[in-house]
Short mmCIF file of C-alpha atoms in Angstrom, two decimals:
data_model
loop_
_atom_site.label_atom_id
_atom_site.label_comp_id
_atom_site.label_asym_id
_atom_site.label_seq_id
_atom_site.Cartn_x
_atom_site.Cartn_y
_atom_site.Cartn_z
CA UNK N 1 0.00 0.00 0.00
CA UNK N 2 1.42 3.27 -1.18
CA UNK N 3 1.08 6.32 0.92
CA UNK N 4 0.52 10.35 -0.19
CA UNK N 5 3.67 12.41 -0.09
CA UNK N 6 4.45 14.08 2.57
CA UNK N 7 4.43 18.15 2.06
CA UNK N 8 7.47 19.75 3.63
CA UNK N 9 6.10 23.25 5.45
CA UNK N 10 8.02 26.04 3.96
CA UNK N 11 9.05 27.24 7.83
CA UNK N 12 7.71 26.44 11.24
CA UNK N 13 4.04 27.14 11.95
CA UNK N 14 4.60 29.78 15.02
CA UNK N 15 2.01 30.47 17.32
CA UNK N 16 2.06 32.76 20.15
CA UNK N 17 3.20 30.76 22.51
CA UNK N 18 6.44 30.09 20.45
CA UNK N 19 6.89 33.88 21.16
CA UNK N 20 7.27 33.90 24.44
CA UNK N 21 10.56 32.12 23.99
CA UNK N 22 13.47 34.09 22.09
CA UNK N 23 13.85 31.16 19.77
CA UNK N 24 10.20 31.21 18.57
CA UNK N 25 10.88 35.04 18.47
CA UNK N 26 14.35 35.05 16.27
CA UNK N 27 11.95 32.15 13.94
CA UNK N 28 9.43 34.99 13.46
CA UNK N 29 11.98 37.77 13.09
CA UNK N 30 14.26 36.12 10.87
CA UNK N 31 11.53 34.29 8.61
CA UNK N 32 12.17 34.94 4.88
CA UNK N 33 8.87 36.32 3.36
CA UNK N 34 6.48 33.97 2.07
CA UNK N 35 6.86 33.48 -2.01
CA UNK N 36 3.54 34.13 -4.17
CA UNK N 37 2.53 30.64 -5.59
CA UNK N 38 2.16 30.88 -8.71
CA UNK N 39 -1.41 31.67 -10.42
CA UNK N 40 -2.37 29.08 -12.44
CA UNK N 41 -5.58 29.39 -14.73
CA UNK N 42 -8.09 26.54 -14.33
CA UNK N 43 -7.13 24.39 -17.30
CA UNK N 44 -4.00 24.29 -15.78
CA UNK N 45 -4.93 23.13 -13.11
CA UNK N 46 -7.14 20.73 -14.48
CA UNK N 47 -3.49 19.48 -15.74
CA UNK N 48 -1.67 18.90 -12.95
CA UNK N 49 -1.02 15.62 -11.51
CA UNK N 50 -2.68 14.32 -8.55
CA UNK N 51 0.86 14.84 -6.26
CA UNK N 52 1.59 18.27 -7.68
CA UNK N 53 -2.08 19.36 -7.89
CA UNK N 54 -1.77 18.37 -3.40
CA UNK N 55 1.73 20.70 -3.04
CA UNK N 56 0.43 23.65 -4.92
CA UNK N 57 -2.74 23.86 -2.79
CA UNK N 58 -0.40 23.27 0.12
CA UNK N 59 1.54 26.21 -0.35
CA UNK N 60 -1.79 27.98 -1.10
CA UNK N 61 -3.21 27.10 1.77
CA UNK N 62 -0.49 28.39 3.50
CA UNK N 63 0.01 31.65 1.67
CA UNK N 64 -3.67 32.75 2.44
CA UNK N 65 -3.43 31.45 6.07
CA UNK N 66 -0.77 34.31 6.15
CA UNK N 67 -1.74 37.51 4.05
CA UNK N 68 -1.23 40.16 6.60
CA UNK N 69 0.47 42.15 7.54
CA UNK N 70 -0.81 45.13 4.98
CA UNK N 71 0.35 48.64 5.28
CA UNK N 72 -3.20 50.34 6.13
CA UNK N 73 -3.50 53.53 7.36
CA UNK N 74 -4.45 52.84 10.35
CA UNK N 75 -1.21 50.69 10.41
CA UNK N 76 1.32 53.11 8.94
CA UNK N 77 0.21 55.89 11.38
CA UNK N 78 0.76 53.46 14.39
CA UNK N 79 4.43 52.61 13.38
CA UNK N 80 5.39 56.15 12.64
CA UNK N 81 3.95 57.02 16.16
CA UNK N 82 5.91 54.00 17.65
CA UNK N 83 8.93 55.18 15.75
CA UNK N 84 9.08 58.69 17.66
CA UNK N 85 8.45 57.34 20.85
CA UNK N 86 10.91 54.45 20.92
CA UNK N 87 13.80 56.12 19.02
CA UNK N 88 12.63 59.39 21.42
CA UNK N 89 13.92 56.85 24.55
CA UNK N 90 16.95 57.24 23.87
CA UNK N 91 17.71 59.40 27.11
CA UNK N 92 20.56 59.12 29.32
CA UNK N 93 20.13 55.96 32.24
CA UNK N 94 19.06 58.38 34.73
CA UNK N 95 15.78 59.15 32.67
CA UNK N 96 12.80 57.49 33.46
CA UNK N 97 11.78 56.00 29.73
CA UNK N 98 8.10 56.76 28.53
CA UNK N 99 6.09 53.88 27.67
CA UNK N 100 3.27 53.20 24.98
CA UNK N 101 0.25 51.05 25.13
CA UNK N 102 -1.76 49.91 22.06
CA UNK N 103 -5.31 50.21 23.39
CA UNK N 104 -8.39 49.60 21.07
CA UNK N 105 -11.33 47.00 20.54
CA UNK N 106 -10.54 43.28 19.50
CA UNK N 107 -10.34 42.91 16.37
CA UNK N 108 -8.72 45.68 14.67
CA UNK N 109 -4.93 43.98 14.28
CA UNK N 110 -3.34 45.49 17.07
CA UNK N 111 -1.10 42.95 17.95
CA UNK N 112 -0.06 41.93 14.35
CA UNK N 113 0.60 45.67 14.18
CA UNK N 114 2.48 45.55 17.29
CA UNK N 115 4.58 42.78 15.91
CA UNK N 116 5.20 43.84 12.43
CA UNK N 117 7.10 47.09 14.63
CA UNK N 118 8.90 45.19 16.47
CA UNK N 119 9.65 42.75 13.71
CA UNK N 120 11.30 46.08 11.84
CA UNK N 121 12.80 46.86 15.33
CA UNK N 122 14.71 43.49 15.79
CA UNK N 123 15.92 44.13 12.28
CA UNK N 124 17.36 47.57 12.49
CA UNK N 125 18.91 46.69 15.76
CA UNK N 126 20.78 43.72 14.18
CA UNK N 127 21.59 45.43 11.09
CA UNK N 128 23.50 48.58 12.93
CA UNK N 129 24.97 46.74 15.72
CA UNK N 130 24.90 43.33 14.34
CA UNK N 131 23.88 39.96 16.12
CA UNK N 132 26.31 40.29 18.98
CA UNK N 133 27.49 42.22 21.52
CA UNK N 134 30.77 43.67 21.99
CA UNK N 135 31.55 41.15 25.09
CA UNK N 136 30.38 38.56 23.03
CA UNK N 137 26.45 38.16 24.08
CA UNK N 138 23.42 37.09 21.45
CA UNK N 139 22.02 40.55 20.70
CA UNK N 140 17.93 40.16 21.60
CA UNK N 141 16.32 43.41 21.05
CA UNK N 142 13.08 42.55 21.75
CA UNK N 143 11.55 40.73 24.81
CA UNK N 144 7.48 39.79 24.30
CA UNK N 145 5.94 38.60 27.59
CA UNK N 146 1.93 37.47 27.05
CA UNK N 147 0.10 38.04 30.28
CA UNK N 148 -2.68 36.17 32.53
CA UNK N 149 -5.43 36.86 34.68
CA UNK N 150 -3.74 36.19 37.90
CA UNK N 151 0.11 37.19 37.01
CA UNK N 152 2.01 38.45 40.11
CA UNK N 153 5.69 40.10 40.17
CA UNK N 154 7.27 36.34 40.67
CA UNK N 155 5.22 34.80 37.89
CA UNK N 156 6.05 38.07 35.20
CA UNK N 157 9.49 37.53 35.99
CA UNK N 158 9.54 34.18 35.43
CA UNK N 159 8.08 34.96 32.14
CA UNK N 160 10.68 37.29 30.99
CA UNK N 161 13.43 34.92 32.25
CA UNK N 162 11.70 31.51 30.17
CA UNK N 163 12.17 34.02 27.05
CA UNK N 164 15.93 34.41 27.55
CA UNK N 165 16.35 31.16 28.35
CA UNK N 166 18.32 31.99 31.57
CA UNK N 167 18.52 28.63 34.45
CA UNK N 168 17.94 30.63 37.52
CA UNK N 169 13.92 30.73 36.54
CA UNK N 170 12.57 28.45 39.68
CA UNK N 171 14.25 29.27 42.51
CA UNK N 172 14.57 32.87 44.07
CA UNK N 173 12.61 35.87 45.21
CA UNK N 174 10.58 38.19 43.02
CA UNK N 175 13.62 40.59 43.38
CA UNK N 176 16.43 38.23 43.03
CA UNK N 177 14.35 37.21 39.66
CA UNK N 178 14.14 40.93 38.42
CA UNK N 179 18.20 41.25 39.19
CA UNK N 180 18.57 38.34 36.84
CA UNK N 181 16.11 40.02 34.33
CA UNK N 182 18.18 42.81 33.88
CA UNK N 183 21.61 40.99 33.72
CA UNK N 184 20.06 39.42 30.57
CA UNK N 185 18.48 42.96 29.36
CA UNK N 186 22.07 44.52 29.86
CA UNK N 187 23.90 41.17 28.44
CA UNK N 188 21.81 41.09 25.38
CA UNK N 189 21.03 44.88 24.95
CA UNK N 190 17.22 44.26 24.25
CA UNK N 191 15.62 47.84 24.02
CA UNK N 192 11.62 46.94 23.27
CA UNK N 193 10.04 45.22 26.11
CA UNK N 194 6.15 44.12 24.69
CA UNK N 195 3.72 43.53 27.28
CA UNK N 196 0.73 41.49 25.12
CA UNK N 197 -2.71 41.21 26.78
CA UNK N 198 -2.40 43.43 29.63
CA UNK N 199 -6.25 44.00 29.87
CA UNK N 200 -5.75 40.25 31.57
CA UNK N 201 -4.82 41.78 34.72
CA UNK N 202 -7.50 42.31 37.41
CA UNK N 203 -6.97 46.37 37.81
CA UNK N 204 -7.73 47.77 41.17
CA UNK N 205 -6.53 44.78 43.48
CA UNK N 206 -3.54 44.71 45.14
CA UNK N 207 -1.68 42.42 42.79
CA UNK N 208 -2.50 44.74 39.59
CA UNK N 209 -0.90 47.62 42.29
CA UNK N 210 2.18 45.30 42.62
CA UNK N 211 2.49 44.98 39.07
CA UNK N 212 1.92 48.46 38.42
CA UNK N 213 4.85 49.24 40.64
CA UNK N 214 6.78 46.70 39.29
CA UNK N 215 6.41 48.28 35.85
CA UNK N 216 7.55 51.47 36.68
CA UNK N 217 10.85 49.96 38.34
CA UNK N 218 11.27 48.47 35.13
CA UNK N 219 10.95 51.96 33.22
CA UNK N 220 13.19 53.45 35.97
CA UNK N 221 15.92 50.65 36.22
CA UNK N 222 16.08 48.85 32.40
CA UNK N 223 16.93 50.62 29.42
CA UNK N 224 13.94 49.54 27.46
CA UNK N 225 11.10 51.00 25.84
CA UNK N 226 7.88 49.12 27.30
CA UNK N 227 4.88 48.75 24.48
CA UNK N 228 1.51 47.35 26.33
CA UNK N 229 -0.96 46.07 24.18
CA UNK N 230 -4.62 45.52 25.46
CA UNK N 231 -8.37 45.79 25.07
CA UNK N 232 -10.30 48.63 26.45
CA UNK N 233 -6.94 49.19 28.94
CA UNK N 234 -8.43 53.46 28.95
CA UNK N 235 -11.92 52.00 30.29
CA UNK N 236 -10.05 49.83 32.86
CA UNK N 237 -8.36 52.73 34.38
CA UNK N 238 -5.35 52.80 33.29
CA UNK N 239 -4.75 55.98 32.45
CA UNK N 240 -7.31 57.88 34.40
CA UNK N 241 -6.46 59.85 38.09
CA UNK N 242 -8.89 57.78 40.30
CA UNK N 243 -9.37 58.51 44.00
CA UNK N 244 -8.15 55.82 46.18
CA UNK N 245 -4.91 55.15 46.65
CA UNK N 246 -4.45 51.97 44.76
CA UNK N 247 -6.05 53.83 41.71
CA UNK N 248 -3.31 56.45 42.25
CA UNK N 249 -0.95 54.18 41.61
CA UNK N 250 -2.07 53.04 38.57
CA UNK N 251 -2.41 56.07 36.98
CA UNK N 252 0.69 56.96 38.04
CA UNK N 253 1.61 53.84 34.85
CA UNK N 254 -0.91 56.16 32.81
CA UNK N 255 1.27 59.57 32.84
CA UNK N 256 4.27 57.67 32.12
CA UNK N 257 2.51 55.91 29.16
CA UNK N 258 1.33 57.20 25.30
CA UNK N 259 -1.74 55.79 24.16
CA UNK N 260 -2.26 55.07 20.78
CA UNK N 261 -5.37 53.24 19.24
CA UNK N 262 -5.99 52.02 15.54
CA UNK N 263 -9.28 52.55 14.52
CA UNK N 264 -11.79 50.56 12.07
CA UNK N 265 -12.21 51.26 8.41
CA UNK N 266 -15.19 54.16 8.49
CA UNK N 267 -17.19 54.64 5.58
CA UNK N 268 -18.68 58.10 6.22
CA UNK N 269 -16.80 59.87 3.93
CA UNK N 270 -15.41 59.49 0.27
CA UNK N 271 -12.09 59.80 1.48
CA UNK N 272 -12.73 56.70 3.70
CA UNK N 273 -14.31 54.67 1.54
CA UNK N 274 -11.51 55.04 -0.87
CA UNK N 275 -9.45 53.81 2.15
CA UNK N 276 -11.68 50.50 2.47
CA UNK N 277 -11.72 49.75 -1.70
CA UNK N 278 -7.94 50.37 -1.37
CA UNK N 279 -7.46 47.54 1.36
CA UNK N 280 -9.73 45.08 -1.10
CA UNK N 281 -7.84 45.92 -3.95
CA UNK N 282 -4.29 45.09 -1.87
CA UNK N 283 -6.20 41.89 -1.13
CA UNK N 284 -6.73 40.79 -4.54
CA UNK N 285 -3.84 41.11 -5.94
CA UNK N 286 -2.56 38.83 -3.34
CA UNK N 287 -5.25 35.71 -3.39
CA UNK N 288 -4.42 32.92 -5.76
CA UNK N 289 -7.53 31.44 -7.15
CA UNK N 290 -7.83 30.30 -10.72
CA UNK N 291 -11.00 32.20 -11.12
CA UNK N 292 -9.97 35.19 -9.09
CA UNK N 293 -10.56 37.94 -11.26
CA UNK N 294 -9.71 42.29 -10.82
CA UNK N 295 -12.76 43.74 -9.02
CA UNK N 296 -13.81 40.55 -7.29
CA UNK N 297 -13.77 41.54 -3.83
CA UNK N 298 -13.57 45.67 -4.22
CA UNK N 299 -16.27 45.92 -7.33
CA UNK N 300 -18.34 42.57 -6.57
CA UNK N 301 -18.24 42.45 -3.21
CA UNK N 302 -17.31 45.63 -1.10
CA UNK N 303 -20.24 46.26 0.44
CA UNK N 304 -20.83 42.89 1.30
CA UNK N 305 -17.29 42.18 3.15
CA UNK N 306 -17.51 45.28 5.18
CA UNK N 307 -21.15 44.25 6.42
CA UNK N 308 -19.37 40.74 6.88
CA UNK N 309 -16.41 42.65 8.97
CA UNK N 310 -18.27 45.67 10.34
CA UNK N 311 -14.80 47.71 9.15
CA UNK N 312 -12.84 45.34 11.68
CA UNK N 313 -9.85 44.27 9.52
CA UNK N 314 -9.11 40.91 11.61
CA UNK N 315 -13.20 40.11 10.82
CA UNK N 316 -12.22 40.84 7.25
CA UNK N 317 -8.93 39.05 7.35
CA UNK N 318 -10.21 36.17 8.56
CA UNK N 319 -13.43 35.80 6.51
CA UNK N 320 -11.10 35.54 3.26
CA UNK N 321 -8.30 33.44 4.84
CA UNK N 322 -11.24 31.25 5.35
CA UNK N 323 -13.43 31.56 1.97
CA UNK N 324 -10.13 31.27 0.29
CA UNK N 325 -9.33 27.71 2.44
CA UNK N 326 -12.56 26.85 1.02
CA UNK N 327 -12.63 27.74 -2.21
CA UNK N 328 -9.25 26.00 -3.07
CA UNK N 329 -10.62 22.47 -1.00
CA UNK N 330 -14.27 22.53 -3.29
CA UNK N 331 -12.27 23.60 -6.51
CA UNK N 332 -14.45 26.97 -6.60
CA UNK N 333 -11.54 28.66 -7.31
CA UNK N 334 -12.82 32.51 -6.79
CA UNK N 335 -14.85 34.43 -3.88
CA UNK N 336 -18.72 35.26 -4.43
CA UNK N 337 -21.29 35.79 -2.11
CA UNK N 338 -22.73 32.35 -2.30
CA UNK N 339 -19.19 30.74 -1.29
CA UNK N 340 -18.28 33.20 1.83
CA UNK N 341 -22.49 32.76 3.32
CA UNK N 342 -21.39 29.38 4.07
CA UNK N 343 -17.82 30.68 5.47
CA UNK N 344 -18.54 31.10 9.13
CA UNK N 345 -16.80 34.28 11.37
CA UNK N 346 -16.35 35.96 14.18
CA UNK N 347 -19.49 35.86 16.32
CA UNK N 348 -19.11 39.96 17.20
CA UNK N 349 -18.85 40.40 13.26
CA UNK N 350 -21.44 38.14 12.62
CA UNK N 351 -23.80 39.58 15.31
CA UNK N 352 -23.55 43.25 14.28
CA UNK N 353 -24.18 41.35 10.48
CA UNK N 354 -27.76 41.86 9.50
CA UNK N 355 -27.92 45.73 10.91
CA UNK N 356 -25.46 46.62 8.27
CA UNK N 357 -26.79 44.68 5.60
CA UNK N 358 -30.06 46.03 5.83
CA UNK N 359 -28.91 49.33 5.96
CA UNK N 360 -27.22 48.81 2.69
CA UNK N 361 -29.87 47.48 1.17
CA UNK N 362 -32.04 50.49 2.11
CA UNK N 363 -29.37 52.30 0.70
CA UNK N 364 -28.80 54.18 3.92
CA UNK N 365 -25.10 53.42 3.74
CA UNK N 366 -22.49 52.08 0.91
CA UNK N 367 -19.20 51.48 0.30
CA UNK N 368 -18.99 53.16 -3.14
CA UNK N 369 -16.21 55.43 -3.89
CA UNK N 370 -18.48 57.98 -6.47
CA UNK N 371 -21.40 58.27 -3.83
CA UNK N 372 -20.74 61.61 -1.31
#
């Protein structure tokens, strides 16, 4: 009995737990960019043996699990901003460093923003000062730490020393753990310390109070630029006054820190709508469907996507990853209304669904570029 050839994966599949460890990091940094497979038309297709017909829609399946990151606006004005503040840290030690947190509703591709920056971060860092120190060290310069709902000081630091790798992570006091911490920031000169799901902790107990604190020691003491990313972190008080003491302290986090948001695609405007057709028109040219054709998703289909998405671009993203998975696996080969109804998504996108689409259809609200 003869068995199906085994498809080699062009590089690790990463998840985000492979980025809490530098190695899964460096993998993500240092992955080449994914090749466009080639676009075949459906007669050629039609020709392709049974073995090579299964690697090409390997690889496709592949390239349209991973279309992202693209250079929005919403995403090009969040680098720029992340650009002054980080190359802005460059103060003398005795400077406190000003922090930034990426605040904004699920959904709208903060944290593949976030790491797209930091991706170009690790990159210029090794490029300039290359991938060692000058005693010898691995250069890492960024650490990413994902948060829980009940992290403490002992667990955080645990966290951060798991993602150098360093032996000393079981044994030892929250403080003796933080010392070690910043032998391996000053070793290994990391610079951007990312702080992913903050809107985990539990703000307003005494832990969230010991974390604050422990954050600002951080800002004092390491010679990093922290970036928080989190849900509705302004609406958990994190960068509000408060009353009580413990909400003092908090804040305190909030002066030191520069919010920045990204926003959904709006469609109030011409201006904006030519934002949205833009963003469907990137998206075309990058799906590989035999009967993919120009206009298919911003002429055929705009309004229906963005009632599909409600603007959210990780709605949208994931709505064509998956009609595009589905498409290749029935031999469809293109995107239409009838294929992506039977495409499930996100049950927020899904739920705000049928407002939008009957506004549309009462023509209360379109997509069209010509309409004012």
């Amino acid at each position: 009995m003869t068995t199906a050839p085994r498809v080699r994966r062009q590089q690790p599949a990463l998840d985000n737990l492979t980025l809490s460890r530098k190695e899964g990091w460096f993998a993500f940094a240092n992955s080449p960019i994914l090749s466009t497979p080639e676009r075949l038309t459906q007669t050629e297709l039609t020709n392709l043996s049974d073995d090579q017909l299964a690697k090409y829609n390997a690889r496709r399946r592949h390239w349209h699990a991973n279309l992202g990151p693209i250079k929005t606006p919403q995403l090009v004005g969040l680098h720029e901003d992340l650009w002054d503040i980080v190359d802005s840290n460059l103060q003398s030690g005795d400077k406190p460093k000003s922090a930034v947190a990426v605040d904004g509703f699920p959904g709208l591709g903060k944290t593949t923003a976030a790491l797209a920056f930091a991706r170009d971060f690790h990159a210029r860092e090794i490029a300039e000062y290359g991938h060692t120190t000058a005693e010898g060290h691995e250069r890492i310069p960024v650490c990413r730490v994902g948060l829980t709902g009940n992290t403490g000081m002992l667990d955080f630091n645990r966290a951060m020393l798991g993602y150098f790798g360093h032996p000393g992570i079981s044994r030892g006091t929250a403080a003796q753990l933080a010392h070690r911490v910043l032998d391996c920031v000053l070793s290994c000169e990391t610079r951007l310390l990312m702080i992913d799901d903050l809107h985990f902790l539990r703000w307003g107990n005494s832990q969230s109070v010991e974390i604050s604190n422990h954050f600002k020691y951080i800002a004092n003491e390491f010679p990093v630029t922290i970036m928080y990313i989190g849900v509705g972190l302004a609406a958990k008080g994190l960068f509000s006054e408060g009353e009580s003491y413990q909400d003092a302290v908090i804040a305190q986090t909030g002066r030191r820190t520069t919010r920045l948001t990204m926003d959904s695609f709006d469609i109030k405007t011409r201006s904006a709508r030519q934002c949205w057709r833009q963003l469907l028109l990137t998206l075309e040219k990058r799906i590989v469907l035999a009967g993919s054709y120009p206009g298919m998703l911003a002429d055929e289909l705009s309004d229906y996507l963005y009632a599909r998405s409600t603007g959210h671009i990780g709605s949208l993203m994931t709505l064509i990853n998956r009609g595009c998975q589905r498409a290749v696996r029935t031999g469809a080969e293109c995107l239409s209304k009838d294929l992506l109804d039977s495409v499930k998504n996100d049950a927020a996108a899904e739920k705000a669904r049928r407002e939008l689409e009957s506004a549309m259809t009462n023509g209360k609200i379109t997509t069209r570029v010509g309409t004012t």
